[in-house]
Amino acid sequence: MNGQIHRTLAAPSSGAASRFSADRGLVAALAAGVIGAVSLLSPPLAILGLALLAARVLLSGEAVRIDWFALLGPAFAAFVVGVFVGLPGAIGTLFVWRLFADTRWSVGEATRLAAAAGRPAETNFKALAHAWMTPLYGLMLVAYTAPHMIAGLPLDLPHVPIWLVIGMGVLAAGAVFDWGLQRAADWRLGELAAAPATHLLTHHILFVAAFGLMIDVTAGVVMLMAWRLAHAAPLRQSFTAVP
């Protein structure tokens, strides 16, 4: 498979490739939602789902690269925080790192999809700033309602005032609304790039569902892990070009 998850016998058109990317993103989001919901009812079953997705990544033929240097920094930071404030603070540090890493990956994926769709204007920081707003709102809400239990471990973050949570929520809602208006205008003009738009829509939905609704922090973490794993080894593969 030449180190690629997807392989086509003929080069598909850009429209077909965009539709396939959008469909793949929806399948990944659906898998994440299902596993996140299962974690509320049966955590062991959700762990099994994550293990199956991880096994699919390892068996997909892709070369799995682990950036150990990127792991050492958060681990050291968690150790230092844990020494001074205890285990809850260390887990909180790892939670913030995981949230940042997932957001950065998602923004990078949106950038890649927009570039592939020939939309360079949608790849700069200003165009993608809205993608950081919903995760930041979720972080503020988790900090405001801390402490929590995550996978049986205590999680604590510095307390933030309610006005900061509300302010971040208003900013996030405004940014997402503005982005939605722009995409609606693109759709009306027949210029909507389906793949990046679908990815960013699921991005906002998943981050709000994971942490913005405060259903369960553990389920939110599991949901985002499943989302990334499903993207790394999609549940649907294409071996023929779509005319």
Coordinates of N, CA and C in Angstrom, one line a residue:
M1 N 0.8 -1.2 0.0 CA 0.0 0.0 0.0 C 0.9 1.3 0.0
N2 N 2.2 1.1 -0.1 CA 3.1 2.2 -0.2 C 3.0 3.2 0.9
G3 N 2.7 2.6 2.1 CA 2.6 3.5 3.3 C 1.5 4.4 3.4
Q4 N 0.4 4.2 2.6 CA -0.8 5.0 2.6 C -2.0 4.2 3.0
I5 N -2.9 4.8 3.7 CA -4.1 4.1 4.1 C -5.0 3.9 2.9
H6 N -5.1 5.0 2.1 CA -6.0 4.9 1.0 C -5.2 4.8 -0.3
R7 N -5.8 4.0 -1.2 CA -5.1 3.8 -2.5 C -6.2 3.7 -3.5
T8 N -5.9 4.3 -4.6 CA -6.9 4.3 -5.7 C -6.2 3.8 -7.0
L9 N -6.9 3.1 -7.8 CA -6.3 2.5 -9.0 C -6.2 3.6 -10.1
A10 N -6.9 4.7 -10.0 CA -6.8 5.8 -10.9 C -7.0 7.0 -10.0
A11 N -6.4 8.1 -10.5 CA -6.5 9.4 -9.7 C -7.9 9.9 -9.7
P12 N -8.6 10.0 -8.6 CA -9.9 10.5 -8.6 C -10.0 12.0 -8.8
S13 N -11.1 12.5 -9.2 CA -11.3 13.9 -9.4 C -11.2 14.6 -8.0
S14 N -10.9 15.9 -8.1 CA -10.8 16.6 -6.8 C -12.2 16.6 -6.1
G15 N -13.3 16.7 -6.8 CA -14.6 16.6 -6.2 C -14.8 15.3 -5.5
A16 N -14.5 14.2 -6.2 CA -14.6 12.9 -5.6 C -13.8 12.7 -4.4
A17 N -12.5 13.2 -4.5 CA -11.6 13.2 -3.3 C -12.2 14.0 -2.1
S18 N -12.7 15.1 -2.4 CA -13.3 16.0 -1.4 C -14.5 15.3 -0.7
R19 N -15.3 14.7 -1.5 CA -16.5 14.0 -1.0 C -16.1 12.8 -0.1
F20 N -15.0 12.1 -0.6 CA -14.6 10.9 0.2 C -14.0 11.4 1.5
S21 N -13.2 12.5 1.5 CA -12.6 13.0 2.7 C -13.7 13.4 3.7
A22 N -14.8 14.0 3.2 CA -15.9 14.4 4.0 C -16.6 13.2 4.6
D23 N -16.8 12.2 3.8 CA -17.5 11.0 4.3 C -16.6 10.3 5.3
R24 N -15.3 10.2 5.1 CA -14.4 9.6 6.0 C -14.4 10.3 7.4
G25 N -14.5 11.7 7.3 CA -14.5 12.4 8.5 C -15.8 12.2 9.3
L26 N -16.9 12.0 8.6 CA -18.2 11.7 9.3 C -18.2 10.3 9.9
V27 N -17.6 9.4 9.2 CA -17.5 8.0 9.8 C -16.6 8.1 11.1
A28 N -15.5 8.8 11.0 CA -14.7 8.9 12.2 C -15.4 9.6 13.4
A29 N -16.2 10.6 13.0 CA -16.9 11.3 14.1 C -18.0 10.4 14.7
L30 N -18.6 9.6 13.8 CA -19.7 8.7 14.3 C -19.0 7.7 15.2
A31 N -17.9 7.1 14.8 CA -17.2 6.2 15.7 C -16.8 6.8 17.0
A32 N -16.4 8.0 17.0 CA -16.0 8.7 18.2 C -17.2 8.9 19.1
G33 N -18.3 9.3 18.5 CA -19.5 9.5 19.3 C -20.1 8.3 19.9
V34 N -20.0 7.2 19.2 CA -20.5 5.9 19.7 C -19.6 5.4 20.9
I35 N -18.3 5.5 20.7 CA -17.4 5.0 21.7 C -17.5 5.9 23.0
G36 N -17.6 7.2 22.7 CA -17.8 8.1 23.9 C -19.1 7.8 24.6
A37 N -20.2 7.5 23.9 CA -21.4 7.2 24.6 C -21.3 5.9 25.3
V38 N -20.6 4.9 24.7 CA -20.5 3.6 25.4 C -19.7 3.7 26.7
S39 N -18.7 4.7 26.7 CA -17.9 4.9 27.9 C -18.7 5.3 29.1
L40 N -19.9 6.0 28.8 CA -20.7 6.4 29.9 C -21.4 5.2 30.6
L41 N -21.7 4.2 29.7 CA -22.4 3.0 30.2 C -21.5 1.9 30.7
S42 N -20.4 1.7 29.9 CA -19.5 0.6 30.2 C -18.1 1.0 29.8
P43 N -17.3 1.5 30.7 CA -15.9 1.9 30.4 C -15.1 0.8 29.9
P44 N -15.2 -0.4 30.4 CA -14.3 -1.5 29.8 C -14.7 -1.7 28.3
L45 N -15.9 -1.6 28.0 CA -16.3 -1.9 26.6 C -15.8 -0.7 25.7
A46 N -15.7 0.5 26.2 CA -15.2 1.6 25.5 C -13.7 1.4 25.3
I47 N -13.0 0.9 26.3 CA -11.6 0.7 26.2 C -11.3 -0.4 25.2
L48 N -12.2 -1.4 25.1 CA -12.1 -2.4 24.0 C -12.2 -1.8 22.7
G49 N -13.2 -0.8 22.5 CA -13.3 -0.1 21.3 C -12.1 0.7 20.9
L50 N -11.5 1.3 21.8 CA -10.2 2.1 21.6 C -9.1 1.1 21.2
A51 N -9.1 0.0 21.8 CA -8.0 -1.0 21.5 C -8.2 -1.6 20.1
L52 N -9.4 -1.8 19.7 CA -9.7 -2.3 18.3 C -9.3 -1.2 17.3
L53 N -9.6 0.1 17.6 CA -9.2 1.1 16.7 C -7.6 1.2 16.6
A54 N -7.0 1.1 17.8 CA -5.5 1.2 17.8 C -4.9 0.0 17.0
A55 N -5.5 -1.2 17.2 CA -5.0 -2.3 16.5 C -5.2 -2.1 14.9
R56 N -6.3 -1.5 14.6 CA -6.5 -1.2 13.1 C -5.4 -0.2 12.6
V57 N -5.0 0.7 13.4 CA -3.9 1.6 13.0 C -2.6 0.9 12.8
L58 N -2.3 0.0 13.7 CA -1.1 -0.8 13.7 C -1.1 -1.8 12.5
L59 N -2.2 -2.3 12.1 CA -2.3 -3.2 11.0 C -2.7 -2.6 9.7
S60 N -2.8 -1.3 9.6 CA -3.2 -0.6 8.4 C -2.1 -0.5 7.4
G61 N -0.9 -0.8 7.8 CA 0.3 -0.7 6.8 C 1.0 0.6 6.9
E62 N 0.4 1.6 7.7 CA 1.0 2.9 7.9 C 2.2 2.7 8.8
A63 N 3.3 3.5 8.6 CA 4.4 3.5 9.5 C 4.0 4.4 10.7
V64 N 3.9 3.8 11.9 CA 3.5 4.6 13.1 C 4.8 5.2 13.7
R65 N 4.7 6.6 13.7 CA 5.9 7.3 14.2 C 5.5 7.9 15.6
I66 N 6.3 7.7 16.6 CA 6.0 8.2 17.9 C 7.1 9.3 18.2
D67 N 6.6 10.5 18.5 CA 7.5 11.6 18.8 C 7.8 11.5 20.3
W68 N 8.8 10.8 20.7 CA 9.1 10.7 22.1 C 9.5 12.0 22.7
F69 N 10.1 12.9 22.0 CA 10.5 14.2 22.5 C 9.3 15.0 22.9
A70 N 8.2 14.9 22.1 CA 7.0 15.6 22.4 C 6.3 15.1 23.6
L71 N 6.6 13.8 24.0 CA 6.0 13.3 25.2 C 6.7 13.6 26.4
L72 N 8.1 13.8 26.3 CA 8.9 14.0 27.5 C 8.5 15.4 28.1
G73 N 8.3 16.4 27.3 CA 7.9 17.7 27.9 C 6.7 17.7 28.8
P74 N 5.6 17.2 28.3 CA 4.4 17.1 29.2 C 4.6 16.2 30.4
A75 N 5.3 15.1 30.2 CA 5.5 14.2 31.3 C 6.4 14.8 32.4
F76 N 7.4 15.6 32.0 CA 8.2 16.3 33.0 C 7.4 17.4 33.7
A77 N 6.6 18.1 32.9 CA 5.8 19.2 33.5 C 4.8 18.6 34.5
A78 N 4.2 17.4 34.1 CA 3.2 16.8 35.1 C 4.0 16.3 36.3
F79 N 5.2 15.8 36.2 CA 6.0 15.4 37.3 C 6.3 16.6 38.3
V80 N 6.7 17.7 37.7 CA 7.0 18.8 38.5 C 5.8 19.4 39.2
V81 N 4.7 19.5 38.5 CA 3.4 19.9 39.1 C 3.0 19.0 40.2
G82 N 3.1 17.7 39.9 CA 2.7 16.7 40.9 C 3.5 16.7 42.2
V83 N 4.8 17.0 42.0 CA 5.7 17.2 43.2 C 5.2 18.3 44.1
F84 N 4.8 19.4 43.5 CA 4.4 20.6 44.3 C 3.0 20.6 44.8
V85 N 2.0 20.1 43.9 CA 0.6 20.2 44.3 C -0.1 18.9 44.4
G86 N 0.6 17.8 44.0 CA 0.0 16.5 44.2 C -0.5 15.9 42.9
L87 N -1.1 14.7 43.0 CA -1.5 13.9 41.8 C -2.6 14.6 41.0
P88 N -3.6 15.3 41.7 CA -4.7 15.9 40.9 C -4.1 17.0 39.9
G89 N -3.1 17.8 40.4 CA -2.5 18.8 39.6 C -1.8 18.2 38.4
A90 N -1.1 17.0 38.6 CA -0.4 16.4 37.6 C -1.3 15.9 36.5
I91 N -2.4 15.3 36.9 CA -3.4 14.8 36.0 C -4.0 16.0 35.2
G92 N -4.2 17.1 35.9 CA -4.7 18.3 35.2 C -3.8 18.8 34.2
T93 N -2.5 18.7 34.5 CA -1.5 19.1 33.5 C -1.5 18.3 32.2
L94 N -1.6 17.0 32.4 CA -1.7 16.0 31.3 C -3.0 16.3 30.5
F95 N -4.1 16.6 31.2 CA -5.4 16.9 30.5 C -5.2 18.1 29.6
V96 N -4.6 19.2 30.1 CA -4.4 20.4 29.3 C -3.6 20.1 28.1
W97 N -2.5 19.3 28.3 CA -1.6 18.9 27.2 C -2.4 18.1 26.2
R98 N -3.2 17.2 26.6 CA -4.0 16.3 25.7 C -5.0 17.2 24.9
L99 N -5.6 18.1 25.6 CA -6.6 19.0 24.9 C -5.9 19.8 23.9
F100 N -4.7 20.4 24.2 CA -4.0 21.2 23.3 C -3.5 20.4 22.1
A101 N -3.0 19.2 22.3 CA -2.5 18.3 21.3 C -3.6 17.9 20.3
D102 N -4.8 17.6 20.9 CA -5.9 17.2 20.0 C -6.4 18.4 19.2
T103 N -6.4 19.6 19.8 CA -6.8 20.7 19.0 C -5.8 21.1 17.9
R104 N -4.5 21.0 18.2 CA -3.5 21.3 17.2 C -3.6 20.3 16.1
W105 N -3.8 19.0 16.4 CA -3.9 18.0 15.3 C -5.1 18.3 14.5
S106 N -6.3 18.7 15.1 CA -7.5 18.9 14.3 C -7.3 20.1 13.4
V107 N -6.7 21.2 13.9 CA -6.5 22.4 13.1 C -5.5 22.1 12.0
G108 N -4.5 21.2 12.3 CA -3.6 20.8 11.2 C -4.3 20.0 10.1
E109 N -5.2 19.2 10.5 CA -6.0 18.4 9.6 C -6.9 19.3 8.7
A110 N -7.5 20.3 9.4 CA -8.3 21.3 8.6 C -7.5 22.0 7.6
T111 N -6.3 22.4 8.0 CA -5.4 23.1 7.1 C -5.0 22.2 5.9
R112 N -4.7 21.0 6.2 CA -4.4 20.1 5.1 C -5.5 19.9 4.1
L113 N -6.7 19.7 4.6 CA -7.9 19.5 3.8 C -8.2 20.8 3.0
A114 N -8.1 21.9 3.6 CA -8.3 23.2 2.8 C -7.3 23.4 1.7
A115 N -6.0 23.1 2.0 CA -5.0 23.2 1.0 C -5.2 22.2 -0.1
A116 N -5.7 21.0 0.2 CA -5.9 20.0 -0.9 C -7.1 20.4 -1.7
A117 N -8.1 21.2 -1.1 CA -9.2 21.6 -1.8 C -9.0 22.9 -2.6
G118 N -7.8 23.4 -2.5 CA -7.5 24.6 -3.3 C -8.0 25.9 -2.6
R119 N -8.1 25.9 -1.3 CA -8.6 27.0 -0.5 C -7.5 27.6 0.4
P120 N -6.5 28.2 -0.1 CA -5.4 28.7 0.7 C -5.9 29.8 1.7
A121 N -6.9 30.5 1.4 CA -7.4 31.5 2.3 C -8.0 30.9 3.6
E122 N -8.3 29.6 3.6 CA -8.8 29.0 4.8 C -7.7 28.2 5.6
T123 N -6.5 28.5 5.3 CA -5.4 27.8 6.0 C -4.6 28.7 6.9
N124 N -4.9 30.0 7.0 CA -4.1 30.8 7.9 C -4.7 30.8 9.3
F125 N -4.0 31.4 10.2 CA -4.4 31.4 11.6 C -5.7 32.2 11.8
K126 N -5.9 33.3 11.1 CA -7.1 34.1 11.3 C -8.3 33.3 10.9
A127 N -8.2 32.5 9.8 CA -9.4 31.8 9.3 C -9.7 30.6 10.2
L128 N -8.7 30.1 10.9 CA -8.9 28.9 11.7 C -8.9 29.2 13.2
A129 N -8.9 30.5 13.6 CA -8.9 30.9 15.0 C -10.1 30.3 15.7
H130 N -11.3 30.3 15.0 CA -12.5 29.8 15.6 C -12.3 28.3 16.1
A131 N -11.4 27.6 15.5 CA -11.3 26.2 15.8 C -10.7 26.0 17.2
W132 N -10.0 27.1 17.7 CA -9.4 27.0 19.1 C -10.4 27.4 20.1
M133 N -11.5 28.1 19.7 CA -12.4 28.7 20.7 C -13.2 27.7 21.5
T134 N -13.8 26.7 20.8 CA -14.6 25.7 21.5 C -13.7 24.8 22.4
P135 N -12.5 24.4 22.1 CA -11.7 23.7 23.0 C -11.3 24.6 24.2
L136 N -11.1 25.9 24.0 CA -10.7 26.8 25.1 C -12.0 27.0 26.0
Y137 N -13.1 27.0 25.4 CA -14.3 27.1 26.3 C -14.5 25.9 27.1
G138 N -14.3 24.7 26.5 CA -14.4 23.5 27.3 C -13.4 23.4 28.4
L139 N -12.1 23.9 28.1 CA -11.1 24.0 29.2 C -11.5 24.9 30.3
M140 N -12.1 26.0 30.0 CA -12.5 27.0 31.0 C -13.6 26.4 31.9
L141 N -14.5 25.6 31.2 CA -15.6 25.0 31.9 C -15.1 23.9 32.9
V142 N -14.2 23.1 32.3 CA -13.6 22.0 33.2 C -12.9 22.6 34.4
A143 N -12.2 23.7 34.2 CA -11.5 24.4 35.3 C -12.4 25.0 36.3
Y144 N -13.5 25.5 35.8 CA -14.5 26.1 36.7 C -15.2 25.1 37.6
T145 N -15.4 23.9 37.0 CA -16.2 22.9 37.7 C -15.2 21.9 38.4
A146 N -13.9 22.1 38.3 CA -13.0 21.2 38.9 C -13.2 21.2 40.5
P147 N -12.8 20.1 41.1 CA -12.1 18.9 40.7 C -13.0 17.9 40.0
H148 N -12.4 17.0 39.3 CA -13.1 15.9 38.6 C -12.4 14.6 38.8
M149 N -13.0 13.5 38.4 CA -12.4 12.2 38.4 C -12.3 11.8 36.9
I150 N -11.2 11.4 36.4 CA -11.0 11.0 35.1 C -10.3 9.6 35.1
A151 N -11.0 8.6 34.6 CA -10.6 7.2 34.6 C -10.1 6.8 36.0
G152 N -10.9 7.2 37.0 CA -10.6 6.8 38.3 C -9.5 7.6 39.0
L153 N -8.9 8.6 38.3 CA -7.8 9.4 38.8 C -8.3 10.9 39.1
P154 N -7.9 11.5 40.1 CA -8.3 12.9 40.4 C -7.7 13.9 39.5
L155 N -8.5 14.8 39.0 CA -8.1 15.8 38.1 C -8.5 17.2 38.7
D156 N -7.5 18.1 38.8 CA -7.8 19.4 39.3 C -7.0 20.4 38.5
L157 N -7.7 21.6 38.3 CA -7.1 22.7 37.6 C -7.3 24.0 38.4
P158 N -6.5 25.0 38.1 CA -6.7 26.3 38.8 C -8.1 26.8 38.5
H159 N -8.8 27.3 39.6 CA -10.1 27.7 39.4 C -10.2 29.0 38.6
V160 N -11.2 29.1 37.8 CA -11.4 30.3 37.0 C -12.8 30.9 37.3
P161 N -12.9 32.2 37.3 CA -14.2 32.8 37.6 C -15.3 32.5 36.6
I162 N -16.5 32.6 37.0 CA -17.6 32.3 36.1 C -17.7 33.3 34.9
W163 N -17.3 34.6 35.1 CA -17.3 35.5 34.0 C -16.4 35.2 32.9
L164 N -15.3 34.5 33.3 CA -14.3 34.1 32.2 C -14.9 32.9 31.4
V165 N -15.6 32.0 32.1 CA -16.3 30.9 31.3 C -17.3 31.5 30.4
I166 N -18.1 32.4 30.9 CA -19.2 33.0 30.1 C -18.6 33.8 28.9
G167 N -17.6 34.6 29.2 CA -16.9 35.4 28.2 C -16.3 34.5 27.1
M168 N -15.7 33.4 27.5 CA -15.1 32.5 26.5 C -16.2 31.8 25.7
G169 N -17.3 31.5 26.4 CA -18.4 30.9 25.7 C -19.0 31.8 24.6
V170 N -19.1 33.1 25.0 CA -19.7 34.1 24.0 C -18.7 34.2 22.8
L171 N -17.4 34.3 23.1 CA -16.5 34.4 22.0 C -16.5 33.2 21.1
A172 N -16.6 32.0 21.7 CA -16.6 30.8 20.9 C -17.9 30.8 20.1
A173 N -19.0 31.1 20.6 CA -20.3 31.1 19.9 C -20.2 32.1 18.7
G174 N -19.7 33.3 19.0 CA -19.6 34.3 17.9 C -18.7 33.8 16.8
A175 N -17.5 33.3 17.2 CA -16.5 32.8 16.2 C -17.1 31.7 15.3
V176 N -17.8 30.7 16.0 CA -18.4 29.6 15.2 C -19.5 30.1 14.3
F177 N -20.3 31.1 14.8 CA -21.4 31.6 14.0 C -20.9 32.3 12.8
D178 N -19.8 33.1 13.0 CA -19.2 33.8 11.9 C -18.7 32.8 10.8
W179 N -18.0 31.8 11.3 CA -17.5 30.8 10.4 C -18.6 30.1 9.7
G180 N -19.7 29.8 10.4 CA -20.9 29.2 9.7 C -21.5 30.1 8.7
L181 N -21.5 31.4 8.9 CA -22.1 32.3 7.9 C -21.2 32.3 6.6
Q182 N -19.9 32.3 6.8 CA -19.0 32.2 5.7 C -19.2 30.9 4.9
R183 N -19.3 29.8 5.6 CA -19.5 28.6 4.8 C -20.9 28.5 4.1
A184 N -21.9 29.1 4.8 CA -23.2 29.2 4.1 C -23.1 30.0 2.9
A185 N -22.4 31.1 2.9 CA -22.2 31.9 1.7 C -21.5 31.2 0.6
D186 N -20.5 30.4 1.0 CA -19.8 29.6 0.0 C -20.7 28.5 -0.6
W187 N -21.6 27.9 0.2 CA -22.5 26.9 -0.3 C -23.5 27.6 -1.3
R188 N -24.0 28.8 -0.9 CA -24.9 29.4 -1.8 C -24.3 29.8 -3.1
L189 N -23.0 30.1 -3.1 CA -22.3 30.4 -4.4 C -21.8 29.2 -5.1
G190 N -22.0 28.0 -4.5 CA -21.5 26.8 -5.1 C -20.0 26.6 -4.9
E191 N -19.4 27.2 -3.9 CA -18.0 27.2 -3.8 C -17.6 26.5 -2.5
L192 N -18.5 25.8 -1.8 CA -18.1 25.2 -0.5 C -17.2 24.0 -0.7
A193 N -16.1 24.1 0.1 CA -15.2 22.9 0.1 C -15.7 22.0 1.2
A194 N -16.2 20.9 0.8 CA -16.9 20.0 1.7 C -16.0 19.4 2.8
A195 N -14.8 18.9 2.4 CA -14.0 18.2 3.3 C -13.6 19.1 4.5
P196 N -13.0 20.3 4.3 CA -12.6 21.0 5.5 C -13.8 21.5 6.3
A197 N -14.9 21.9 5.6 CA -16.1 22.3 6.3 C -16.7 21.2 7.2
T198 N -16.7 20.0 6.6 CA -17.2 18.9 7.4 C -16.4 18.6 8.6
H199 N -15.0 18.6 8.4 CA -14.1 18.4 9.5 C -14.3 19.4 10.6
L200 N -14.3 20.7 10.2 CA -14.4 21.7 11.3 C -15.8 21.7 12.0
L201 N -16.8 21.3 11.3 CA -18.1 21.2 11.9 C -18.1 20.1 12.9
T202 N -17.6 18.9 12.6 CA -17.5 17.8 13.5 C -16.5 18.2 14.7
H203 N -15.5 18.9 14.4 CA -14.5 19.4 15.4 C -15.3 20.2 16.5
H204 N -16.1 21.1 16.1 CA -16.9 21.9 17.1 C -17.9 21.1 17.8
I205 N -18.6 20.2 17.1 CA -19.6 19.4 17.8 C -18.9 18.4 18.8
L206 N -17.8 17.8 18.4 CA -17.2 16.9 19.3 C -16.5 17.6 20.5
F207 N -15.9 18.7 20.4 CA -15.3 19.4 21.5 C -16.4 19.9 22.5
V208 N -17.5 20.4 21.9 CA -18.6 20.9 22.8 C -19.2 19.7 23.5
A209 N -19.4 18.6 22.8 CA -20.0 17.4 23.4 C -19.1 16.8 24.4
A210 N -17.7 16.9 24.2 CA -16.8 16.3 25.1 C -16.6 17.0 26.4
F211 N -16.5 18.4 26.3 CA -16.3 19.2 27.5 C -17.2 20.3 27.7
G212 N -17.8 20.8 26.6 CA -18.6 22.0 26.8 C -20.0 21.7 27.4
L213 N -20.5 20.5 27.3 CA -21.7 20.1 28.0 C -21.5 19.5 29.3
M214 N -20.3 19.2 29.7 CA -20.0 18.7 31.0 C -20.8 17.4 31.4
I215 N -20.9 16.6 30.4 CA -21.6 15.3 30.7 C -20.7 14.4 31.5
D216 N -19.5 14.2 31.0 CA -18.5 13.4 31.7 C -17.1 13.6 31.1
V217 N -16.2 14.0 31.9 CA -14.8 14.4 31.4 C -14.2 13.2 30.8
T218 N -14.3 12.0 31.5 CA -13.7 10.8 31.0 C -14.2 10.4 29.6
A219 N -15.5 10.5 29.5 CA -16.1 10.2 28.2 C -15.7 11.2 27.1
G220 N -15.5 12.4 27.5 CA -14.9 13.4 26.5 C -13.5 13.0 26.0
V221 N -12.7 12.6 27.0 CA -11.3 12.2 26.6 C -11.4 11.0 25.7
V222 N -12.2 10.0 26.1 CA -12.3 8.8 25.3 C -12.8 9.1 23.9
M223 N -13.8 10.0 23.8 CA -14.3 10.4 22.5 C -13.3 11.0 21.6
L224 N -12.5 11.9 22.1 CA -11.4 12.5 21.3 C -10.3 11.5 20.9
M225 N -10.0 10.6 21.8 CA -9.1 9.6 21.5 C -9.6 8.7 20.3
A226 N -10.9 8.3 20.4 CA -11.5 7.5 19.3 C -11.5 8.3 18.0
W227 N -11.7 9.6 18.1 CA -11.8 10.4 16.8 C -10.4 10.4 16.1
R228 N -9.4 10.5 16.9 CA -8.0 10.6 16.3 C -7.7 9.2 15.7
L229 N -8.0 8.1 16.5 CA -7.6 6.8 16.1 C -8.4 6.4 14.8
A230 N -9.7 6.8 14.8 CA -10.5 6.5 13.6 C -10.0 7.2 12.4
H231 N -9.5 8.4 12.5 CA -8.9 9.2 11.4 C -7.6 8.5 11.0
A232 N -6.8 8.0 11.9 CA -5.5 7.4 11.6 C -5.7 6.1 10.8
A233 N -6.8 5.4 11.1 CA -7.1 4.1 10.4 C -8.6 4.1 10.1
P234 N -9.0 4.8 9.0 CA -10.4 5.0 8.8 C -11.2 3.7 8.7
L235 N -12.4 3.7 9.1 CA -13.2 2.5 9.1 C -13.7 2.1 7.7
R236 N -13.5 3.1 6.8 CA -13.9 2.9 5.4 C -12.8 3.1 4.5
Q237 N -12.5 2.2 3.6 CA -11.3 2.4 2.7 C -11.8 2.3 1.2
S238 N -11.1 3.0 0.4 CA -11.5 3.1 -1.0 C -10.3 2.5 -1.9
F239 N -10.7 1.6 -2.8 CA -9.6 1.0 -3.6 C -9.9 1.3 -5.1
T240 N -11.0 1.9 -5.4 CA -11.3 2.3 -6.8 C -11.7 3.7 -6.9
A241 N -11.4 4.3 -8.0 CA -11.7 5.7 -8.2 C -13.2 5.9 -8.4
V242 N -13.7 7.0 -7.9 CA -15.2 7.3 -8.1 C -15.3 8.2 -9.3
P243 N -16.0 7.9 -10.3 CA -16.1 8.7 -11.5 C -16.8 10.0 -11.2

